[in-house]
């Protein structure tokens, strides 16, 4: 990164917002930054960000090997989210808070992005294809793109054909932890 890159980024975000653009900021929430979640939210509001989306760092792919270093348990995630929800209520901040792929957040009133996109798949570095990166296990394995050239197409067809059996009425995978 170059000199003053962060200041340039902040200036550009603020300028975009001031000129009518909807600014959406996405932050990965993990062990390294969860103590700073309130400051991150304050900064997003200061920059006139329309929506701050929180994406909890999840155990998938190569990152599984470092799970103690990166990942948070559900309670820590919910407590972190609860802090910014309370901050928002106390301060009257305009920046909306949403969360990607963490259904328990609905309990504290957050906008939650659910997983009911029928053509969304998760592929690991071994070629395995799953419905979701939270439930990467044998029961939810849809195929392997390294072993079968048509595996992705077949996986999408399986997902579409079994949509009603896979998801609950809110669009969350029934096996979601």
PDB file of C-alpha atoms in Angstrom:
ATOM      1  CA  UNK A   1       0.000   0.000   0.000  1.00  0.00           C
ATOM      2  CA  UNK A   2       1.060   3.537  -0.629  1.00  0.00           C
ATOM      3  CA  UNK A   3       1.447   6.557   1.559  1.00  0.00           C
ATOM      4  CA  UNK A   4      -1.879   7.952   2.831  1.00  0.00           C
ATOM      5  CA  UNK A   5      -3.925   5.158   1.173  1.00  0.00           C
ATOM      6  CA  UNK A   6      -6.322   4.951   4.102  1.00  0.00           C
ATOM      7  CA  UNK A   7      -6.954   8.700   4.015  1.00  0.00           C
ATOM      8  CA  UNK A   8      -7.589   8.542   0.258  1.00  0.00           C
ATOM      9  CA  UNK A   9     -10.008   5.656   0.746  1.00  0.00           C
ATOM     10  CA  UNK A  10     -11.892   7.528   3.475  1.00  0.00           C
ATOM     11  CA  UNK A  11     -12.076  10.678   1.343  1.00  0.00           C
ATOM     12  CA  UNK A  12     -13.409   8.713  -1.649  1.00  0.00           C
ATOM     13  CA  UNK A  13     -16.043   6.910   0.433  1.00  0.00           C
ATOM     14  CA  UNK A  14     -17.246  10.211   1.891  1.00  0.00           C
ATOM     15  CA  UNK A  15     -17.259  11.867  -1.540  1.00  0.00           C
ATOM     16  CA  UNK A  16     -19.235   9.000  -3.083  1.00  0.00           C
ATOM     17  CA  UNK A  17     -21.839   9.238  -0.345  1.00  0.00           C
ATOM     18  CA  UNK A  18     -22.079  13.024  -0.595  1.00  0.00           C
ATOM     19  CA  UNK A  19     -22.681  12.689  -4.344  1.00  0.00           C
ATOM     20  CA  UNK A  20     -25.656  10.365  -3.974  1.00  0.00           C
ATOM     21  CA  UNK A  21     -24.010   6.972  -4.297  1.00  0.00           C
ATOM     22  CA  UNK A  22     -25.163   4.221  -1.975  1.00  0.00           C
ATOM     23  CA  UNK A  23     -22.054   3.105  -0.128  1.00  0.00           C
ATOM     24  CA  UNK A  24     -22.024  -0.454   1.148  1.00  0.00           C
ATOM     25  CA  UNK A  25     -19.108  -1.476   3.368  1.00  0.00           C
ATOM     26  CA  UNK A  26     -18.450  -5.137   4.113  1.00  0.00           C
ATOM     27  CA  UNK A  27     -16.264  -6.160   7.046  1.00  0.00           C
ATOM     28  CA  UNK A  28     -15.094  -9.649   7.932  1.00  0.00           C
ATOM     29  CA  UNK A  29     -15.556 -10.161  11.675  1.00  0.00           C
ATOM     30  CA  UNK A  30     -12.998 -12.432  13.283  1.00  0.00           C
ATOM     31  CA  UNK A  31     -10.760 -12.862  16.288  1.00  0.00           C
ATOM     32  CA  UNK A  32      -8.371 -10.154  15.080  1.00  0.00           C
ATOM     33  CA  UNK A  33     -10.898  -7.325  14.795  1.00  0.00           C
ATOM     34  CA  UNK A  34     -13.987  -8.102  16.889  1.00  0.00           C
ATOM     35  CA  UNK A  35     -12.843  -5.884  19.796  1.00  0.00           C
ATOM     36  CA  UNK A  36     -12.900  -2.968  17.326  1.00  0.00           C
ATOM     37  CA  UNK A  37     -16.431  -3.530  15.994  1.00  0.00           C
ATOM     38  CA  UNK A  38     -17.856  -0.431  17.685  1.00  0.00           C
ATOM     39  CA  UNK A  39     -15.064   1.761  16.273  1.00  0.00           C
ATOM     40  CA  UNK A  40     -15.584   0.252  12.827  1.00  0.00           C
ATOM     41  CA  UNK A  41     -19.289   1.076  13.028  1.00  0.00           C
ATOM     42  CA  UNK A  42     -18.577   4.631  14.251  1.00  0.00           C
ATOM     43  CA  UNK A  43     -16.168   5.152  11.330  1.00  0.00           C
ATOM     44  CA  UNK A  44     -18.717   3.798   8.826  1.00  0.00           C
ATOM     45  CA  UNK A  45     -21.299   6.243  10.160  1.00  0.00           C
ATOM     46  CA  UNK A  46     -18.794   9.123  10.122  1.00  0.00           C
ATOM     47  CA  UNK A  47     -18.093   8.356   6.455  1.00  0.00           C
ATOM     48  CA  UNK A  48     -21.861   8.317   5.698  1.00  0.00           C
ATOM     49  CA  UNK A  49     -21.818   4.664   4.693  1.00  0.00           C
ATOM     50  CA  UNK A  50     -25.375   3.541   3.913  1.00  0.00           C
ATOM     51  CA  UNK A  51     -24.983  -0.060   5.114  1.00  0.00           C
ATOM     52  CA  UNK A  52     -22.282  -1.814   7.097  1.00  0.00           C
ATOM     53  CA  UNK A  53     -22.482  -5.532   6.402  1.00  0.00           C
ATOM     54  CA  UNK A  54     -20.756  -7.842   8.843  1.00  0.00           C
ATOM     55  CA  UNK A  55     -19.510 -11.188   7.540  1.00  0.00           C
ATOM     56  CA  UNK A  56     -18.327 -13.491  10.327  1.00  0.00           C
ATOM     57  CA  UNK A  57     -15.134 -15.304   9.361  1.00  0.00           C
ATOM     58  CA  UNK A  58     -16.162 -18.920   8.964  1.00  0.00           C
ATOM     59  CA  UNK A  59     -14.326 -22.209   9.102  1.00  0.00           C
ATOM     60  CA  UNK A  60     -13.972 -23.197   5.486  1.00  0.00           C
ATOM     61  CA  UNK A  61     -11.253 -24.020   3.030  1.00  0.00           C
ATOM     62  CA  UNK A  62      -7.639 -23.635   4.099  1.00  0.00           C
ATOM     63  CA  UNK A  63      -8.607 -21.372   6.998  1.00  0.00           C
ATOM     64  CA  UNK A  64      -9.932 -24.382   8.947  1.00  0.00           C
ATOM     65  CA  UNK A  65      -6.353 -25.194   9.943  1.00  0.00           C
ATOM     66  CA  UNK A  66      -6.106 -21.933  11.928  1.00  0.00           C
ATOM     67  CA  UNK A  67      -9.524 -22.004  13.558  1.00  0.00           C
ATOM     68  CA  UNK A  68      -8.263 -20.981  16.989  1.00  0.00           C
ATOM     69  CA  UNK A  69      -6.548 -17.938  15.500  1.00  0.00           C
ATOM     70  CA  UNK A  70      -9.326 -16.552  13.307  1.00  0.00           C
ATOM     71  CA  UNK A  71     -12.802 -17.725  14.176  1.00  0.00           C
ATOM     72  CA  UNK A  72     -15.303 -16.627  16.797  1.00  0.00           C
ATOM     73  CA  UNK A  73     -17.930 -18.755  18.484  1.00  0.00           C
ATOM     74  CA  UNK A  74     -21.605 -17.843  18.011  1.00  0.00           C
ATOM     75  CA  UNK A  75     -21.922 -16.157  21.402  1.00  0.00           C
ATOM     76  CA  UNK A  76     -18.938 -13.864  20.760  1.00  0.00           C
ATOM     77  CA  UNK A  77     -20.334 -12.957  17.338  1.00  0.00           C
ATOM     78  CA  UNK A  78     -23.772 -12.215  18.801  1.00  0.00           C
ATOM     79  CA  UNK A  79     -22.251 -10.157  21.634  1.00  0.00           C
ATOM     80  CA  UNK A  80     -20.219  -8.144  19.106  1.00  0.00           C
ATOM     81  CA  UNK A  81     -23.300  -7.524  16.990  1.00  0.00           C
ATOM     82  CA  UNK A  82     -25.336  -6.645  20.051  1.00  0.00           C
ATOM     83  CA  UNK A  83     -22.756  -3.949  20.890  1.00  0.00           C
ATOM     84  CA  UNK A  84     -23.176  -2.180  17.557  1.00  0.00           C
ATOM     85  CA  UNK A  85     -26.966  -2.553  17.591  1.00  0.00           C
ATOM     86  CA  UNK A  86     -27.043  -0.890  21.020  1.00  0.00           C
ATOM     87  CA  UNK A  87     -24.591   1.782  19.862  1.00  0.00           C
ATOM     88  CA  UNK A  88     -26.834   2.487  16.887  1.00  0.00           C
ATOM     89  CA  UNK A  89     -29.910   2.836  19.106  1.00  0.00           C
ATOM     90  CA  UNK A  90     -28.122   5.069  21.641  1.00  0.00           C
ATOM     91  CA  UNK A  91     -26.458   7.326  19.095  1.00  0.00           C
ATOM     92  CA  UNK A  92     -29.102   7.560  16.394  1.00  0.00           C
ATOM     93  CA  UNK A  93     -26.540   6.618  13.727  1.00  0.00           C
ATOM     94  CA  UNK A  94     -27.967   6.424  10.209  1.00  0.00           C
ATOM     95  CA  UNK A  95     -25.700   3.631   8.931  1.00  0.00           C
ATOM     96  CA  UNK A  96     -27.764   0.461   8.670  1.00  0.00           C
ATOM     97  CA  UNK A  97     -26.295  -2.802   9.937  1.00  0.00           C
ATOM     98  CA  UNK A  98     -26.736  -6.064   8.104  1.00  0.00           C
ATOM     99  CA  UNK A  99     -25.104  -9.425   8.442  1.00  0.00           C
ATOM    100  CA  UNK A 100     -24.180 -11.949   5.819  1.00  0.00           C
ATOM    101  CA  UNK A 101     -24.771 -15.629   6.402  1.00  0.00           C
ATOM    102  CA  UNK A 102     -25.364 -15.710  10.157  1.00  0.00           C
ATOM    103  CA  UNK A 103     -29.059 -16.515  10.796  1.00  0.00           C
ATOM    104  CA  UNK A 104     -28.884 -16.190  14.627  1.00  0.00           C
ATOM    105  CA  UNK A 105     -28.439 -12.419  14.114  1.00  0.00           C
ATOM    106  CA  UNK A 106     -32.108 -12.161  13.236  1.00  0.00           C
ATOM    107  CA  UNK A 107     -32.844 -12.618  16.960  1.00  0.00           C
ATOM    108  CA  UNK A 108     -31.345  -9.210  17.738  1.00  0.00           C
ATOM    109  CA  UNK A 109     -33.152  -7.457  14.901  1.00  0.00           C
ATOM    110  CA  UNK A 110     -30.482  -7.281  12.210  1.00  0.00           C
ATOM    111  CA  UNK A 111     -31.103  -7.466   8.491  1.00  0.00           C
ATOM    112  CA  UNK A 112     -29.832 -10.922   7.586  1.00  0.00           C
ATOM    113  CA  UNK A 113     -28.753 -12.151   4.178  1.00  0.00           C
ATOM    114  CA  UNK A 114     -30.057 -15.675   3.851  1.00  0.00           C
ATOM    115  CA  UNK A 115     -28.749 -18.512   1.728  1.00  0.00           C
ATOM    116  CA  UNK A 116     -31.710 -19.219  -0.526  1.00  0.00           C
ATOM    117  CA  UNK A 117     -29.945 -18.481  -3.771  1.00  0.00           C
ATOM    118  CA  UNK A 118     -30.516 -21.646  -5.764  1.00  0.00           C
ATOM    119  CA  UNK A 119     -27.379 -21.324  -7.878  1.00  0.00           C
ATOM    120  CA  UNK A 120     -24.964 -20.372  -5.088  1.00  0.00           C
ATOM    121  CA  UNK A 121     -22.486 -23.114  -4.250  1.00  0.00           C
ATOM    122  CA  UNK A 122     -19.357 -23.410  -2.124  1.00  0.00           C
ATOM    123  CA  UNK A 123     -16.293 -25.121  -3.522  1.00  0.00           C
ATOM    124  CA  UNK A 124     -13.344 -26.138  -1.391  1.00  0.00           C
ATOM    125  CA  UNK A 125      -9.734 -26.471  -2.449  1.00  0.00           C
ATOM    126  CA  UNK A 126     -10.122 -30.253  -2.784  1.00  0.00           C
ATOM    127  CA  UNK A 127     -12.761 -29.801  -5.487  1.00  0.00           C
ATOM    128  CA  UNK A 128     -15.729 -30.641  -3.273  1.00  0.00           C
ATOM    129  CA  UNK A 129     -19.011 -28.798  -3.851  1.00  0.00           C
ATOM    130  CA  UNK A 130     -21.402 -28.004  -0.995  1.00  0.00           C
ATOM    131  CA  UNK A 131     -24.593 -26.023  -0.363  1.00  0.00           C
ATOM    132  CA  UNK A 132     -22.963 -23.955   2.343  1.00  0.00           C
ATOM    133  CA  UNK A 133     -19.544 -23.348   3.828  1.00  0.00           C
ATOM    134  CA  UNK A 134     -20.924 -23.811   7.356  1.00  0.00           C
ATOM    135  CA  UNK A 135     -22.044 -27.363   6.608  1.00  0.00           C
ATOM    136  CA  UNK A 136     -19.231 -28.857   4.616  1.00  0.00           C
ATOM    137  CA  UNK A 137     -19.702 -32.514   5.450  1.00  0.00           C
ATOM    138  CA  UNK A 138     -20.342 -35.797   3.650  1.00  0.00           C
ATOM    139  CA  UNK A 139     -24.138 -35.495   3.994  1.00  0.00           C
ATOM    140  CA  UNK A 140     -24.126 -32.142   2.156  1.00  0.00           C
ATOM    141  CA  UNK A 141     -21.531 -33.000  -0.494  1.00  0.00           C
ATOM    142  CA  UNK A 142     -22.950 -32.343  -3.975  1.00  0.00           C
ATOM    143  CA  UNK A 143     -20.007 -33.501  -6.052  1.00  0.00           C
ATOM    144  CA  UNK A 144     -16.384 -32.855  -6.895  1.00  0.00           C
ATOM    145  CA  UNK A 145     -15.373 -30.650  -9.824  1.00  0.00           C
ATOM    146  CA  UNK A 146     -11.875 -32.161  -9.981  1.00  0.00           C
ATOM    147  CA  UNK A 147     -13.279 -35.654 -10.552  1.00  0.00           C
ATOM    148  CA  UNK A 148     -16.225 -34.771 -12.809  1.00  0.00           C
ATOM    149  CA  UNK A 149     -16.290 -32.041 -15.459  1.00  0.00           C
ATOM    150  CA  UNK A 150     -20.082 -31.721 -15.102  1.00  0.00           C
ATOM    151  CA  UNK A 151     -20.094 -31.635 -11.299  1.00  0.00           C
ATOM    152  CA  UNK A 152     -21.015 -27.947 -10.950  1.00  0.00           C
ATOM    153  CA  UNK A 153     -23.928 -28.249 -13.394  1.00  0.00           C
ATOM    154  CA  UNK A 154     -25.141 -31.401 -11.635  1.00  0.00           C
ATOM    155  CA  UNK A 155     -24.798 -29.715  -8.216  1.00  0.00           C
ATOM    156  CA  UNK A 156     -26.898 -26.735  -9.342  1.00  0.00           C
ATOM    157  CA  UNK A 157     -29.564 -29.079 -10.716  1.00  0.00           C
ATOM    158  CA  UNK A 158     -29.612 -31.043  -7.438  1.00  0.00           C
ATOM    159  CA  UNK A 159     -29.979 -27.820  -5.491  1.00  0.00           C
ATOM    160  CA  UNK A 160     -32.817 -26.499  -7.678  1.00  0.00           C
ATOM    161  CA  UNK A 161     -34.654 -29.839  -7.714  1.00  0.00           C
ATOM    162  CA  UNK A 162     -34.413 -30.231  -3.921  1.00  0.00           C
ATOM    163  CA  UNK A 163     -34.962 -26.566  -3.034  1.00  0.00           C
ATOM    164  CA  UNK A 164     -38.111 -27.126  -0.915  1.00  0.00           C
ATOM    165  CA  UNK A 165     -36.439 -29.948   1.005  1.00  0.00           C
ATOM    166  CA  UNK A 166     -33.208 -28.002   1.616  1.00  0.00           C
ATOM    167  CA  UNK A 167     -34.518 -24.653   2.900  1.00  0.00           C
ATOM    168  CA  UNK A 168     -36.984 -23.576   5.558  1.00  0.00           C
ATOM    169  CA  UNK A 169     -39.678 -20.943   4.930  1.00  0.00           C
ATOM    170  CA  UNK A 170     -37.177 -18.095   5.524  1.00  0.00           C
ATOM    171  CA  UNK A 171     -34.671 -19.381   2.993  1.00  0.00           C
ATOM    172  CA  UNK A 172     -32.199 -20.812   5.491  1.00  0.00           C
ATOM    173  CA  UNK A 173     -30.697 -24.227   4.886  1.00  0.00           C
ATOM    174  CA  UNK A 174     -32.397 -26.665   7.255  1.00  0.00           C
ATOM    175  CA  UNK A 175     -29.007 -28.066   8.359  1.00  0.00           C
ATOM    176  CA  UNK A 176     -27.645 -24.630   9.270  1.00  0.00           C
ATOM    177  CA  UNK A 177     -25.789 -24.772  12.562  1.00  0.00           C
TER     178      UNK A 177
END
